[in-house]
Coordinates of C-alpha atoms and ligand atoms in Angstrom, one line a residue:
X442 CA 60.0 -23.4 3.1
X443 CA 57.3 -26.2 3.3
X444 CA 54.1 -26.2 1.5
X445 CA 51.9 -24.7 4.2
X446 CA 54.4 -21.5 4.8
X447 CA 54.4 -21.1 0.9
X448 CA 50.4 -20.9 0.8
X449 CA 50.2 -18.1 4.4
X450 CA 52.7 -16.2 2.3
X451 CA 50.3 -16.2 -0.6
X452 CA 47.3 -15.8 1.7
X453 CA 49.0 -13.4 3.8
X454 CA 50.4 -11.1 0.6
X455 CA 47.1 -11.3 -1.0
X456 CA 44.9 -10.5 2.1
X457 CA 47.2 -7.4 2.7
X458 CA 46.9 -6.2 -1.1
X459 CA 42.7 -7.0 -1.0
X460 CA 42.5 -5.2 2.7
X461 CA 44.7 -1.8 1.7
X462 CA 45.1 -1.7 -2.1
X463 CA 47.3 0.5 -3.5
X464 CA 46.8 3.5 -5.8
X465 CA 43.0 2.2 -5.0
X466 CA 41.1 5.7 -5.8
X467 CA 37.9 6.9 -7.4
X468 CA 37.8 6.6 -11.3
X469 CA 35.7 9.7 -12.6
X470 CA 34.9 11.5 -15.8
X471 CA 38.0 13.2 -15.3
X472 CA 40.0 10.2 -15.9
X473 CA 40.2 10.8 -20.0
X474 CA 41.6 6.9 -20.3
X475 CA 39.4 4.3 -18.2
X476 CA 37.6 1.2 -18.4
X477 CA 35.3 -0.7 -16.7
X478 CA 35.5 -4.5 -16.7
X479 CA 33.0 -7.4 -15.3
X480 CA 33.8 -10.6 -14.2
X481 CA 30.5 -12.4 -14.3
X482 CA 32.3 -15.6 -12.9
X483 CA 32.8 -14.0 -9.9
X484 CA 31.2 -10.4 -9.6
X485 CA 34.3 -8.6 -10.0
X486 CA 33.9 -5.0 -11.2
X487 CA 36.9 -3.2 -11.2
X488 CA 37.1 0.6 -13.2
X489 CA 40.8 1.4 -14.1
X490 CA 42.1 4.8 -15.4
X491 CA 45.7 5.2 -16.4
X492 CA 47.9 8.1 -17.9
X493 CA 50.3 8.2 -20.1
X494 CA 53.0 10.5 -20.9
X495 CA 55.6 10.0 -23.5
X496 CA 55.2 6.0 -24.0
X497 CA 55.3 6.0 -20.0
X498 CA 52.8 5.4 -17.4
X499 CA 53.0 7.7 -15.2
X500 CA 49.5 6.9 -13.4
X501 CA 47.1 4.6 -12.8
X502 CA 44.5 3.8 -10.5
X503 CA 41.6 1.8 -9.9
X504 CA 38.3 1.4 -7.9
X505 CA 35.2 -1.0 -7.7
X506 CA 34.3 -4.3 -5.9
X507 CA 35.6 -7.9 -6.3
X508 CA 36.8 -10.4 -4.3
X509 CA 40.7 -10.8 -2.8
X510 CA 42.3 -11.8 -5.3
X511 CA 41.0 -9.3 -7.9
X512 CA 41.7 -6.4 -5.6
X513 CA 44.9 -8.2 -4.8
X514 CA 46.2 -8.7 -8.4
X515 CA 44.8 -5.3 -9.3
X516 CA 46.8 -3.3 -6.5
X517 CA 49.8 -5.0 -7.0
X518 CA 49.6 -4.5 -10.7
X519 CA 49.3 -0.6 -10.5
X520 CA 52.7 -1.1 -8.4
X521 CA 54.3 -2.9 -10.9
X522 CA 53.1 -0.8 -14.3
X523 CA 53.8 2.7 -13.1
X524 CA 56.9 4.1 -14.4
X525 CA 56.7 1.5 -17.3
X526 CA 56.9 2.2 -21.1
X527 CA 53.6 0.9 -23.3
X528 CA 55.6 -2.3 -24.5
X529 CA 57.0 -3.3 -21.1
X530 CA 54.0 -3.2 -19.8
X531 CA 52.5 -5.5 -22.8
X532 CA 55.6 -7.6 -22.3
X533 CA 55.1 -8.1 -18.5
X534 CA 50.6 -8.3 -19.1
X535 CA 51.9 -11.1 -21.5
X536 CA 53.9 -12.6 -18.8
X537 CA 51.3 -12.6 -16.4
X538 CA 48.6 -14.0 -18.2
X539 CA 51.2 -16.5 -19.3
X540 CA 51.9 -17.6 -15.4
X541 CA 48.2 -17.8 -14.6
X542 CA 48.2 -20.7 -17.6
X543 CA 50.8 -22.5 -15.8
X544 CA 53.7 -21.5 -17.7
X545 CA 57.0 -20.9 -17.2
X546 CA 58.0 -17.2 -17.0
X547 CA 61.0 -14.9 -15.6
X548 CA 58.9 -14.5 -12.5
X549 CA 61.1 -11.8 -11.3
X550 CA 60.2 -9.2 -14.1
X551 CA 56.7 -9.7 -12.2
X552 CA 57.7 -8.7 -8.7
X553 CA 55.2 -9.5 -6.2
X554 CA 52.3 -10.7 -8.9
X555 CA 53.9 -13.8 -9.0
X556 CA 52.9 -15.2 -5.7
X557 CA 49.1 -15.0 -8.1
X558 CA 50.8 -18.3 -9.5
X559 CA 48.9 -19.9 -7.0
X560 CA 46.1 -19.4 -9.4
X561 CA 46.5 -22.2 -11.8
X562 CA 45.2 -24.8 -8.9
X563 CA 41.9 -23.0 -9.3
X564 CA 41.0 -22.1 -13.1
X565 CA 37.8 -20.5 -11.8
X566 CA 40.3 -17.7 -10.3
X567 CA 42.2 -16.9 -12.9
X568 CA 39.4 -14.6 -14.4
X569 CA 39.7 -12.5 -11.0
X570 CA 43.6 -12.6 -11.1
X571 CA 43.5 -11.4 -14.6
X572 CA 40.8 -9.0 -14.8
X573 CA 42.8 -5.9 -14.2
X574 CA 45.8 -7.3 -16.8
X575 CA 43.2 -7.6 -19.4
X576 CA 41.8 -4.0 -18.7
X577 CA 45.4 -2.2 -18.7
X578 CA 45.8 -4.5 -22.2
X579 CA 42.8 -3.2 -23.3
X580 CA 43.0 0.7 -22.6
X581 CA 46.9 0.6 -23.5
X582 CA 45.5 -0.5 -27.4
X583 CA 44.2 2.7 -27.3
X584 CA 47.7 4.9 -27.7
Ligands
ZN405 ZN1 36.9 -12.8 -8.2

C-alpha cells in the first residue's frame, strides 16, 4: 500500500466516523455519569455519559461539536469501550494516548482507533484525538 492509499484510508475512515458517529446521542440530566470536556485548541466540546454495570460498560454515548477527528476518535471510541471491564478500558485509554505520543503499542487491542496514529505528524491534533480518551479516563475514576 503506498503512502497516498495509507493517508485516503485515514481520511476516508475518519470522514465516515465525523459524518455518521456512532452511539452519537443527546447527553441529559438523566445520564447519572457524564462530563463535559473543552478543547480550547481547537473548539472541541464533546459531553460523554457512560454506564456501568458490574465493572462493565455497558453504555456510552456522546454529543457536542468538534472538528473530524474529535467526532472521529470519539465514535470510534464508544465502539471500542462498550462491553469492556473498568481496567481494560484504562489499559486500552493508556494505549491510545500512548500511540498518539508516537509510541509503540499492540495496535490491534485498539481496533480501528489506530488509523488516529496519523496524529503524531500534527501535535496540535492530538488534543482533538484525545479529548474523548481523557473524558472516559476521567468519569471511569469515579467508580
Ligand atoms: Zn479538534
Amino acid at each position: 500500500m503506498t503512502l497516498h492509499n495509507l493517508d485516503n484510508l485515514y481520511r476516508q475512515s475518519v470522514m465516515e466516523h465525523a459524518k455518521y458517529p456512532h452511539h452519537h446521542a443527546p447527553v441529559t440530566e438523566k445520564d447519572k455519569h457524564q462530563i463535559q470536556k473543552f478543547n480550547p485548541t481547537c473548539g472541541d466540546m464533546i459531553s460523554l455519559a457512560v454506564t456501568v454495570d458490574d465493572d462493565r460498560i455497558i453504555d456510552c454515548h456522546f454529543d457536542g461539536d468538534g472538528c473530524a477527528i474529535a467526532i472521529a476518535s470519539c465514535s470510534m471510541m464508544t465502539d471500542i469501550m462498550i462491553g469492556k471491564t473498568i481496567s481494560q478500558s484504562q489499559e486500552l485509554m493508556r494505549m491510545f494516548s500512548a500511540m498518539t505520543m508516537g509510541e509503540n503499542i499492540n495496535f490491534d487491542a485498539i481496533g480501528e482507533a489506530q488509523i488516529l496514529a496519523g496524529v503524531t505528524k500534527f501535535p496540535t491534533r492530538i488534543k482533538c484525538a484525545t479529548l474523548s480518551w481523557h473524558a472516559l479516563d476521567d468519569l471511569l475514576a469515579h467508580y
